[in-house]
Coordinates of N, CA and C in Angstrom, one line a residue:
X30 N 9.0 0.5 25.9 CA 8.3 1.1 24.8 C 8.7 0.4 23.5
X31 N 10.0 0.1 22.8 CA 10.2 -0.4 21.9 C 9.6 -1.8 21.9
X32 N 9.4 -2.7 22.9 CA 9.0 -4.1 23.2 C 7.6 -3.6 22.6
X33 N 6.8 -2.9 23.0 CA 5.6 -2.4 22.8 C 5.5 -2.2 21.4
X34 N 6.6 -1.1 21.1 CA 6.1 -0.8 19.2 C 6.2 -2.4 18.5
X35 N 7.1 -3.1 19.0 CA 7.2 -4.2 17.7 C 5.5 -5.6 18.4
X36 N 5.3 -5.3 19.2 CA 3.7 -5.6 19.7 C 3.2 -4.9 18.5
X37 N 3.0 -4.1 18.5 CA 2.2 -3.0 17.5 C 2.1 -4.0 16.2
X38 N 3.3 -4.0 14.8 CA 3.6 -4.5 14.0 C 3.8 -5.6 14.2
X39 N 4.0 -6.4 14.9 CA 3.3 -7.7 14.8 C 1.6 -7.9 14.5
X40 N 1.0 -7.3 15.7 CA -0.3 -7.0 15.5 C -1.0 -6.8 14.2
X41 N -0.1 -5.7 13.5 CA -0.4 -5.5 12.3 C 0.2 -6.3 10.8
X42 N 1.3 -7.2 11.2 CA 0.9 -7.7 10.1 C 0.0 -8.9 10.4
X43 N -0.5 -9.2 11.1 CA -1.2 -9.9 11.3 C -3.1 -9.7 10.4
X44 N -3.3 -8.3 10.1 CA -4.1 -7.8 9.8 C -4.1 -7.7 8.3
X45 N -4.9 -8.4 7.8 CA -5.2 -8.6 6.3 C -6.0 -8.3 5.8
X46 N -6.0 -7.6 4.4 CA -7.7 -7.0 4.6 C -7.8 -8.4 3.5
X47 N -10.1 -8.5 3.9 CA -10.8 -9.0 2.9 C -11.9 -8.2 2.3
X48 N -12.2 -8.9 1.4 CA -13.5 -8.3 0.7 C -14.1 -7.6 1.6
X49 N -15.1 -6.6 1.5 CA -15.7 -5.8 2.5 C -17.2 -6.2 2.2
X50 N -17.5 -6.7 1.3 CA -18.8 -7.8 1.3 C -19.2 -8.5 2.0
X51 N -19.9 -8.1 3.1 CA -20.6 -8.8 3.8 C -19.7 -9.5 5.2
X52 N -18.3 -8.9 5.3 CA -17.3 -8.8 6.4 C -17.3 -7.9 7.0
X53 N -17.5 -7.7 8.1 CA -17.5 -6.6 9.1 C -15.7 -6.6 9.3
X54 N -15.4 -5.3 9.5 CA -14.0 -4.9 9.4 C -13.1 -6.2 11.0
X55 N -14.1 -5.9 12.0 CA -13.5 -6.7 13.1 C -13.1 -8.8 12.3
X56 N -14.1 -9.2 11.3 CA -13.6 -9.9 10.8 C -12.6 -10.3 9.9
X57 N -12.4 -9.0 8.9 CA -11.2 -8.6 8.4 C -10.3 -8.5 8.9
X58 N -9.9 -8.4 9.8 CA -8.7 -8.6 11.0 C -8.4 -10.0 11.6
X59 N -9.6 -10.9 11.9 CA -9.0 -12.5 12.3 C -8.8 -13.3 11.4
X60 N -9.3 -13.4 10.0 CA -9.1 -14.3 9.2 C -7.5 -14.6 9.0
X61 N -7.1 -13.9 8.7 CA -5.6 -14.2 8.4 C -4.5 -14.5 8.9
X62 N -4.9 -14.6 10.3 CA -4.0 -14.4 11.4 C -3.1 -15.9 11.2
X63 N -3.5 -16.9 10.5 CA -2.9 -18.3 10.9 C -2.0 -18.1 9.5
X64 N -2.4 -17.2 9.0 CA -1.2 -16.9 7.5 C 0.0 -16.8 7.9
X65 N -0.1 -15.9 8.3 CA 1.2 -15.1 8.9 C 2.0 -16.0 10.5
X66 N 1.1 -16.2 11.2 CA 1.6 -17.5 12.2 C 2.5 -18.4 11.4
X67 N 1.9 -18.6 10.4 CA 2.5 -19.8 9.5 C 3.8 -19.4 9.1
X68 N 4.2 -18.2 8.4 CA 5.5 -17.9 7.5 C 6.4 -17.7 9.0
X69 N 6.1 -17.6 10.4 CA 6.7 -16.7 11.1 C 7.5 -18.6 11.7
X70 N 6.2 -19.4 12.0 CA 6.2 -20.8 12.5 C 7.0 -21.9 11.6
X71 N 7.4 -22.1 10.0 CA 7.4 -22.3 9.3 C 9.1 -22.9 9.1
X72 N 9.2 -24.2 9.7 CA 10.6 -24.4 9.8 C 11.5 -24.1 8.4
X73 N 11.2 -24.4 7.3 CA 12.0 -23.4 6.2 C 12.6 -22.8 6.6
X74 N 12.4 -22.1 7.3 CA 12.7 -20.2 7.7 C 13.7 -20.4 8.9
X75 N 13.4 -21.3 9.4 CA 14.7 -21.9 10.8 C 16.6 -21.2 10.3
X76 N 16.6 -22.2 8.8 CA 17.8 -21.7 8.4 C 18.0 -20.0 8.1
X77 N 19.5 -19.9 8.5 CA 19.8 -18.3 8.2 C 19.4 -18.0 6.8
X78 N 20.2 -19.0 5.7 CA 19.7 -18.9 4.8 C 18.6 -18.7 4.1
X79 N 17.6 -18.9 4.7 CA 16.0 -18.6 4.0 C 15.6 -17.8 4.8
X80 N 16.1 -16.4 5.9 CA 15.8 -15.4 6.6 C 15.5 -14.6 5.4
X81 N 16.3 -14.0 4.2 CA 15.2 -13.3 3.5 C 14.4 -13.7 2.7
X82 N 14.2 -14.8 2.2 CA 13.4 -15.3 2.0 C 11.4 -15.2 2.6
X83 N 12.0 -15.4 3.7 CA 10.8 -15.2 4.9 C 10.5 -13.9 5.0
X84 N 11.1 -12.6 5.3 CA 11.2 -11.5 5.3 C 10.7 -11.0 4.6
X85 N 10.9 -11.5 2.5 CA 9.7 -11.0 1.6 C 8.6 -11.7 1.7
X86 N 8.2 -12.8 2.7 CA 7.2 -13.5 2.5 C 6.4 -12.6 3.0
X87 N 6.7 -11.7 4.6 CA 6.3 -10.9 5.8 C 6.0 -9.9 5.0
X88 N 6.6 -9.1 4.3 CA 6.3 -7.8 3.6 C 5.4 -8.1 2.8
X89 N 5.4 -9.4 1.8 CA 4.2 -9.2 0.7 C 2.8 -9.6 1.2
X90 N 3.1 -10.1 2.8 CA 1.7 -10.3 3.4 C 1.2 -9.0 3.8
X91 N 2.2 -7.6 4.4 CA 1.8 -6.9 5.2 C 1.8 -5.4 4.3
X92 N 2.2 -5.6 3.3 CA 1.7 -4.9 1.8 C 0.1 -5.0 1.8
X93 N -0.4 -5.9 1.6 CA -1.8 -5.9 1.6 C -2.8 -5.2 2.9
X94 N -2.3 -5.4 3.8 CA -3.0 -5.2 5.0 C -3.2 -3.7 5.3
X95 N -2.0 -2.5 4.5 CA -2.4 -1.1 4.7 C -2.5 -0.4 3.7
X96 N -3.1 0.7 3.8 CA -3.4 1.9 2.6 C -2.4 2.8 2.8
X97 N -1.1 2.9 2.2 CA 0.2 3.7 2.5 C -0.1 4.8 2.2
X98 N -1.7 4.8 0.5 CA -1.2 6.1 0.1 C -1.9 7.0 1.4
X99 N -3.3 6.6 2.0 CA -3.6 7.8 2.7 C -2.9 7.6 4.7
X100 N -1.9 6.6 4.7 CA -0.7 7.2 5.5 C 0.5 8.0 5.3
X101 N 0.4 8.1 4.5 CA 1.8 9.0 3.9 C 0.9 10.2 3.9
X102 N -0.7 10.2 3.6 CA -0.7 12.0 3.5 C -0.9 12.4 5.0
X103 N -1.6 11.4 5.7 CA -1.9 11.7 7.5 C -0.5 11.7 7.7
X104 N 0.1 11.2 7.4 CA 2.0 11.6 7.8 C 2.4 12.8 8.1
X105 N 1.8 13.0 6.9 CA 2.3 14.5 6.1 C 1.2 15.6 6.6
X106 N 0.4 15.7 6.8 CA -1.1 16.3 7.2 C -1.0 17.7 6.5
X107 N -0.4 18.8 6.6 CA -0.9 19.9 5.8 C 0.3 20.4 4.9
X108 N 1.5 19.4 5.3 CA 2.5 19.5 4.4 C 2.2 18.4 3.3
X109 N 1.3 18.0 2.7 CA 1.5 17.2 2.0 C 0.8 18.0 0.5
X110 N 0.2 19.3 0.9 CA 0.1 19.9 -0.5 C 1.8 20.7 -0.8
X111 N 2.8 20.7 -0.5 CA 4.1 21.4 -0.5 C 4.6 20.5 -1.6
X112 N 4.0 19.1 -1.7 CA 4.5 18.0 -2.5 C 3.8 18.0 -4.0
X113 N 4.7 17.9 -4.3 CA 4.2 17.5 -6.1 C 4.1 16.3 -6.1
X114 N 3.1 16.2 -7.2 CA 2.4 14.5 -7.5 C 3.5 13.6 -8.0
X115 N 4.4 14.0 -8.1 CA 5.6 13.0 -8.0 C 6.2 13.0 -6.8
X116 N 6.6 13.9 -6.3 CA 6.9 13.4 -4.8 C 6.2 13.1 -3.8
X117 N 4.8 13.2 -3.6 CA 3.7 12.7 -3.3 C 4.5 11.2 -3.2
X118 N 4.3 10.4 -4.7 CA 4.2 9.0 -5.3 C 5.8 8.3 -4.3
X119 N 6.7 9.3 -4.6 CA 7.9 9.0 -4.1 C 7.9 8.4 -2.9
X120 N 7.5 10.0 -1.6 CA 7.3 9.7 -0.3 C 6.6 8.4 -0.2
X121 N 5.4 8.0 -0.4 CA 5.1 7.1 -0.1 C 5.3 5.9 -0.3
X122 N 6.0 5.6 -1.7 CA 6.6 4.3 -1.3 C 7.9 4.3 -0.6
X123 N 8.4 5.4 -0.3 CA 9.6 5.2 0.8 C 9.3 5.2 2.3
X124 N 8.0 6.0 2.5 CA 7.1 5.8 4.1 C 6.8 4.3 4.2
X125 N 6.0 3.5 2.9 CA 6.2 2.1 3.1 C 7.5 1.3 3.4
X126 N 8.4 1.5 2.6 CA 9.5 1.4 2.5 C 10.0 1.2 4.1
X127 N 10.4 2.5 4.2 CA 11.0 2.6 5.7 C 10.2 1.5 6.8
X128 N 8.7 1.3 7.3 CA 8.5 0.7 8.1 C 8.7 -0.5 7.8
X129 N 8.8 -1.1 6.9 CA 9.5 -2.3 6.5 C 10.7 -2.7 6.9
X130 N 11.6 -1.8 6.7 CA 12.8 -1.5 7.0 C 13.3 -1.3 8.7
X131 N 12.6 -0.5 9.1 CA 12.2 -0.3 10.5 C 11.9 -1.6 11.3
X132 N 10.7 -2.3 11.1 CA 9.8 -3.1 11.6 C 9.9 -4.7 11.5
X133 N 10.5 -5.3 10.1 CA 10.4 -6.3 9.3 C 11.5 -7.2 10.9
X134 N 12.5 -6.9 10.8 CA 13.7 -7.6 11.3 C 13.0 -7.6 12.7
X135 N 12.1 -7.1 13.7 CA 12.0 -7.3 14.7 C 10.9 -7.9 14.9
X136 N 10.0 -8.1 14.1 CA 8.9 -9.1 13.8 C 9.7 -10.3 13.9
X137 N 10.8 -10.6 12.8 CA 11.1 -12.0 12.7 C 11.8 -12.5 13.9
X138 N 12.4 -11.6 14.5 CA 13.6 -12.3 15.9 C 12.7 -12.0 16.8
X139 N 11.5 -11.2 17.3 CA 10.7 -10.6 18.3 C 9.4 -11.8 18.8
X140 N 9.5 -12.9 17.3 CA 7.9 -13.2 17.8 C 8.1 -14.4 18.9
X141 N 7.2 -14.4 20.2 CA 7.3 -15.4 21.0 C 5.9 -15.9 21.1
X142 N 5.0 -16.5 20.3 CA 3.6 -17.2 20.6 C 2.7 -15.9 20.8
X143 N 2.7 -14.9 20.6 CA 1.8 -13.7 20.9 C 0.3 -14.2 20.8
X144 N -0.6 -14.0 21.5 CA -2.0 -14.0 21.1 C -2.6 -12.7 21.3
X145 N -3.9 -12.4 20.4 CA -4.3 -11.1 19.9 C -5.9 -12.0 20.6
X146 N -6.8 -11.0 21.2 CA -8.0 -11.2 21.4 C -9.0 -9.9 20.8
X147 N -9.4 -10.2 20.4 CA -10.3 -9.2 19.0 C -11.7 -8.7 20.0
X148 N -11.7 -7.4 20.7 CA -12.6 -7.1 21.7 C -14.1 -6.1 21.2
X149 N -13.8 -5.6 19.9 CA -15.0 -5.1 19.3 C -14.4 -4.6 18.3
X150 N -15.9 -3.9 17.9 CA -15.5 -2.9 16.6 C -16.4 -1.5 16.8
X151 N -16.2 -0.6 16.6 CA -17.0 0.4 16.3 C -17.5 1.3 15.0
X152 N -18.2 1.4 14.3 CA -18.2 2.0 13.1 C -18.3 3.7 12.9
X153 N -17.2 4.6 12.5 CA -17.1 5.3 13.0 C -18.1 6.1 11.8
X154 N -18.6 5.5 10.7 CA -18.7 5.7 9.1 C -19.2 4.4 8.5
X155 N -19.9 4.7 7.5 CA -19.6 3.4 6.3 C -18.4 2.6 5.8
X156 N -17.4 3.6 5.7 CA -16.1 3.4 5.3 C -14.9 3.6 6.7
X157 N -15.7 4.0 7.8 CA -14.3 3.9 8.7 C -14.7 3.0 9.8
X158 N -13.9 2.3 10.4 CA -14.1 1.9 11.5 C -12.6 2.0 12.8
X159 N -13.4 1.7 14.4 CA -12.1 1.1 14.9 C -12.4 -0.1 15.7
X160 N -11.4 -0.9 15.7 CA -11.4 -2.1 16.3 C -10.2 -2.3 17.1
X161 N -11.5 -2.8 18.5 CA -10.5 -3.1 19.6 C -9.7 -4.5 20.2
X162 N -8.4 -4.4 19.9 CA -8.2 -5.8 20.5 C -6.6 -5.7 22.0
X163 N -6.3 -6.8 22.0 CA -6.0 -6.7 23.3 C -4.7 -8.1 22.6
X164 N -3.4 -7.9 23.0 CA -2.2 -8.3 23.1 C -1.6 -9.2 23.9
X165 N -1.4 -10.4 24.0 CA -1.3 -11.0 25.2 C 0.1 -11.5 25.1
X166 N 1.0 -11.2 26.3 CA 2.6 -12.2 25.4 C 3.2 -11.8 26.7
X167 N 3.6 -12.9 27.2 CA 4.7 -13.2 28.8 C 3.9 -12.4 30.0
X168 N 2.4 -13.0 29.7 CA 1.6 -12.4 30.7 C 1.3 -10.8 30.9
X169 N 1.6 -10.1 29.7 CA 1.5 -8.4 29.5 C 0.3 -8.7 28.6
X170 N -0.4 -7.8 29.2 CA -1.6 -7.3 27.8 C -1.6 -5.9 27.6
X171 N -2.1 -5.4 26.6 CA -1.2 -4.4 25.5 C -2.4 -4.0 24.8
X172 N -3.3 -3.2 24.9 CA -4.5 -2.8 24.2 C -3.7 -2.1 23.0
X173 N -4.7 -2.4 21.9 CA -4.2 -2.2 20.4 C -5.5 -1.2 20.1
X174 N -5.4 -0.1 19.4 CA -6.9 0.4 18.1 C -6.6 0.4 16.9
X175 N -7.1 -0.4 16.5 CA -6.8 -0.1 14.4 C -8.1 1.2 13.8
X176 N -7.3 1.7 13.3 CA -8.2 2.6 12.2 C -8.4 1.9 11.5
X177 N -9.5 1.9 10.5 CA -9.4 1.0 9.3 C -10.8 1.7 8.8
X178 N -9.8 1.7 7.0 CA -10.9 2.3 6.0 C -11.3 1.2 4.8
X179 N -12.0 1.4 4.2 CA -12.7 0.5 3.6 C -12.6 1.3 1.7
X180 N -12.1 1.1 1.3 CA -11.9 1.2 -0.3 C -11.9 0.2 -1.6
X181 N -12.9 0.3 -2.4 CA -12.9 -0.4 -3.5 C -13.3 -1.9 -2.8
X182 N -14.3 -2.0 -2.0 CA -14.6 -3.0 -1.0 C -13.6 -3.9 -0.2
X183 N -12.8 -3.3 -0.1 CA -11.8 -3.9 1.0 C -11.2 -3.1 2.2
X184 N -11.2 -3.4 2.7 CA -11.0 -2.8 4.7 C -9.2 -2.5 4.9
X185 N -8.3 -1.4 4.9 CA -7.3 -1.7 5.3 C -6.6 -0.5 6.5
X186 N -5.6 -1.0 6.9 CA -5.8 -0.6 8.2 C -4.7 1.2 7.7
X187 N -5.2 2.6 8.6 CA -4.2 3.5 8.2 C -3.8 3.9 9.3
X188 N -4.1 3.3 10.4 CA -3.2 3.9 11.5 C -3.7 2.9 12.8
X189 N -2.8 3.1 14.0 CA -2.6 2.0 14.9 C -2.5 3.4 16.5
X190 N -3.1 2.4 17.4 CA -2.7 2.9 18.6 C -2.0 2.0 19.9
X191 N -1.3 2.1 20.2 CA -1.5 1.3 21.1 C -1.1 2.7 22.4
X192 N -1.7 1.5 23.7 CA -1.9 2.5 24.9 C -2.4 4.0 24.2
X193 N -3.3 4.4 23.7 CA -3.5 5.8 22.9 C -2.5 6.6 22.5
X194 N -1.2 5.8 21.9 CA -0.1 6.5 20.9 C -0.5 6.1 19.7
X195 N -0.4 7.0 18.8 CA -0.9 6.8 17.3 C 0.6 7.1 16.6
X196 N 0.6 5.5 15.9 CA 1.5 5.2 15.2 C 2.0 6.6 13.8
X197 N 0.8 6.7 13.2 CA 0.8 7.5 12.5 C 1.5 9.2 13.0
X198 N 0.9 9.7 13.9 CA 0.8 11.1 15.1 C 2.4 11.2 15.3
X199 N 3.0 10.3 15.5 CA 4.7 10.0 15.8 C 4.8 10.1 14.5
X200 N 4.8 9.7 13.8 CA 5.6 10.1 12.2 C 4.9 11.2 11.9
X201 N 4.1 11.5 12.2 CA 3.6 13.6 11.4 C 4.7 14.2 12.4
X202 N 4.6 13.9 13.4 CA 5.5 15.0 14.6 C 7.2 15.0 13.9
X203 N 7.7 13.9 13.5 CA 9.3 13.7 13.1 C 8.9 14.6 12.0
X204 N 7.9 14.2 11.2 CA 8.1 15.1 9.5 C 7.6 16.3 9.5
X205 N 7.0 16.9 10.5 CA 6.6 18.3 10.5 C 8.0 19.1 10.8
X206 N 8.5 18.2 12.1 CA 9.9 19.2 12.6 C 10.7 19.2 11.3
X207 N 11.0 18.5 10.6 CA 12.2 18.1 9.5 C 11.6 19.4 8.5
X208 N 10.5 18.8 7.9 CA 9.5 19.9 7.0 C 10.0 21.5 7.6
X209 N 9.4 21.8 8.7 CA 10.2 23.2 9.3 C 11.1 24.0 8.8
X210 N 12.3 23.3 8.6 CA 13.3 23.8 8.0 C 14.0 23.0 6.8
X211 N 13.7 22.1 6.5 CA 14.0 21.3 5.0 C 12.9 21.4 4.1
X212 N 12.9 21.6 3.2 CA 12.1 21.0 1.6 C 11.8 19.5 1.6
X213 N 10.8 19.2 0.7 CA 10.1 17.8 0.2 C 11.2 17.0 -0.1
X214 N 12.0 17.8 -0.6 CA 13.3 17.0 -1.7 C 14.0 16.7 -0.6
X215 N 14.4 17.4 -0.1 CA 15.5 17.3 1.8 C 15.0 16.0 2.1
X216 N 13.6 16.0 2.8 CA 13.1 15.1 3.3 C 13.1 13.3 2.8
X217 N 12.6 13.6 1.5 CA 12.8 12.6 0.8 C 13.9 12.0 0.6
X218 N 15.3 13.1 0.6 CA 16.7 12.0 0.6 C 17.3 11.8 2.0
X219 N 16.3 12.2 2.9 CA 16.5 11.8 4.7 C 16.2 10.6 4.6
X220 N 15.0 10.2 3.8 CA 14.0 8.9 3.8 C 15.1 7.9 3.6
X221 N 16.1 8.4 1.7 CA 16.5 7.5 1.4 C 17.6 7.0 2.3
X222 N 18.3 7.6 3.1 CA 19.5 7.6 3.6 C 19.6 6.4 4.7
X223 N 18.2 7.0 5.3 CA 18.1 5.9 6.7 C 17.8 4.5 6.4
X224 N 16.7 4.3 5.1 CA 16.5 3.4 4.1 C 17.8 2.6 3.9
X225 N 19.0 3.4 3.3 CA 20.0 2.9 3.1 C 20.3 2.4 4.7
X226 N 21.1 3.3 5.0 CA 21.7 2.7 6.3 C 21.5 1.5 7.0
X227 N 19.9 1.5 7.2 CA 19.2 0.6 8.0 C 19.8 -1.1 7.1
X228 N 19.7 -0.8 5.8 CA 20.0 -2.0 4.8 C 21.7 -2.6 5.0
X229 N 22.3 -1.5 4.9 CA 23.6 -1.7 5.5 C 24.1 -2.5 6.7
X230 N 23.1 -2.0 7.7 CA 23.4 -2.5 8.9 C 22.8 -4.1 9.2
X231 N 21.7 -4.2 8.3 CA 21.3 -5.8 8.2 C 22.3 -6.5 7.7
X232 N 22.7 -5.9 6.6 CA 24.0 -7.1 5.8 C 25.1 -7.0 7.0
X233 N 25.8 -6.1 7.7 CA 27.0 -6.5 8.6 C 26.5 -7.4 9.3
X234 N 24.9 -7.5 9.8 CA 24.3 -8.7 11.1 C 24.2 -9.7 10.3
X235 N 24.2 -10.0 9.2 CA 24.1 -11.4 8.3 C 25.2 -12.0 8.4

């Protein structure tokens, strides 16, 4: 399953949004893909030395590709009126934050030539769609679904399935139990902690 999640985010940074003019959201998904091939393929990046380097290259590509703020509220789903519009703002750049944090480092040691085959789209809305593709890497294939919403004419992606686990569904379930018996504020300095930690534990592997 973990081999699977970092399938997942791979997948997804791979996914970039474009203009939503006259691009169908399944197109919005393949254009980019040789971007990101590139920063991952990109001998620069060979040396240890330019590993973070590469790592902000990975994040300022995959910044673009999702809508944090309405994952952080699907995160959150009916605890997210408990939050004040400042910690609304908070949580979510620390929910961005974290999968970064989470995700970033096993993208860059994880990738082995993956190819993604783009198998449809369906429009679930004007503004929603899902798009089907398919994962291919050491002879495994790996069905992927992107959600994807369209705002201010551009398509980005708010939630992920693979095998029908929703990326998103797993983080409401951790933050409802925590929510249960902690406060926004609790939560928030759980975010920071792991945040920290996880940072910690990169610099000892450096």
């Amino acid at each position: 399953m973990r081999k699977q999640i970092m399938f997942v985010i791979f997948a997804l940074i791979v996914t970039i949004p474009c203009s939503a003019k006259g691009i169908e959201p399944l197109d919005a998904l393949k254009v980019p893909v040789d971007q990101v091939l590139g920063i991952l393929q990109d001998p620069q990046y060979q040396d240890a030395a330019r590993k973070d380097a590469q790592r902000e290259k990975i994040w300022e590509t995959i910044r673009q590709a999702f809508d944090f703020e309405i994952m952080a509220k699907l995160a959150l789903a009916r605890n997210w009126k408990k939050f004040t519009v400042p910690q609304r703002k908070e949580f979510t750049g620390l929910f961005a934050e974290l999968l970064e944090s989470t995700y970033v480092d096993k993208i860059q040691g994880g990738y082995e030539e993956e190819k993604i085959l783009y198998l449809g789209q369906k429009m679930v809305s004007d503004s929603k769609a899902r798009v089907t593709t398919k994962m291919l890497r050491s002879g495994v294939d790996t069905p992927i679904v992107y959600s994807m919403l369209k705002r201010n004419d551009v398509w980005k992606v708010y939630d992920v399935k693979i095998e029908g686990v929703s990326l998103i569904k797993n983080y409401r379930t951790q933050f409802s139990n925590i929510l249960a018996q902690d406060s926004p504020v609790q939560l928030i300095e759980r975010l920071k902690h792991k945040i920290e930690l996880q940072k910690k534990n990169r610099t000892a592997k450096d």
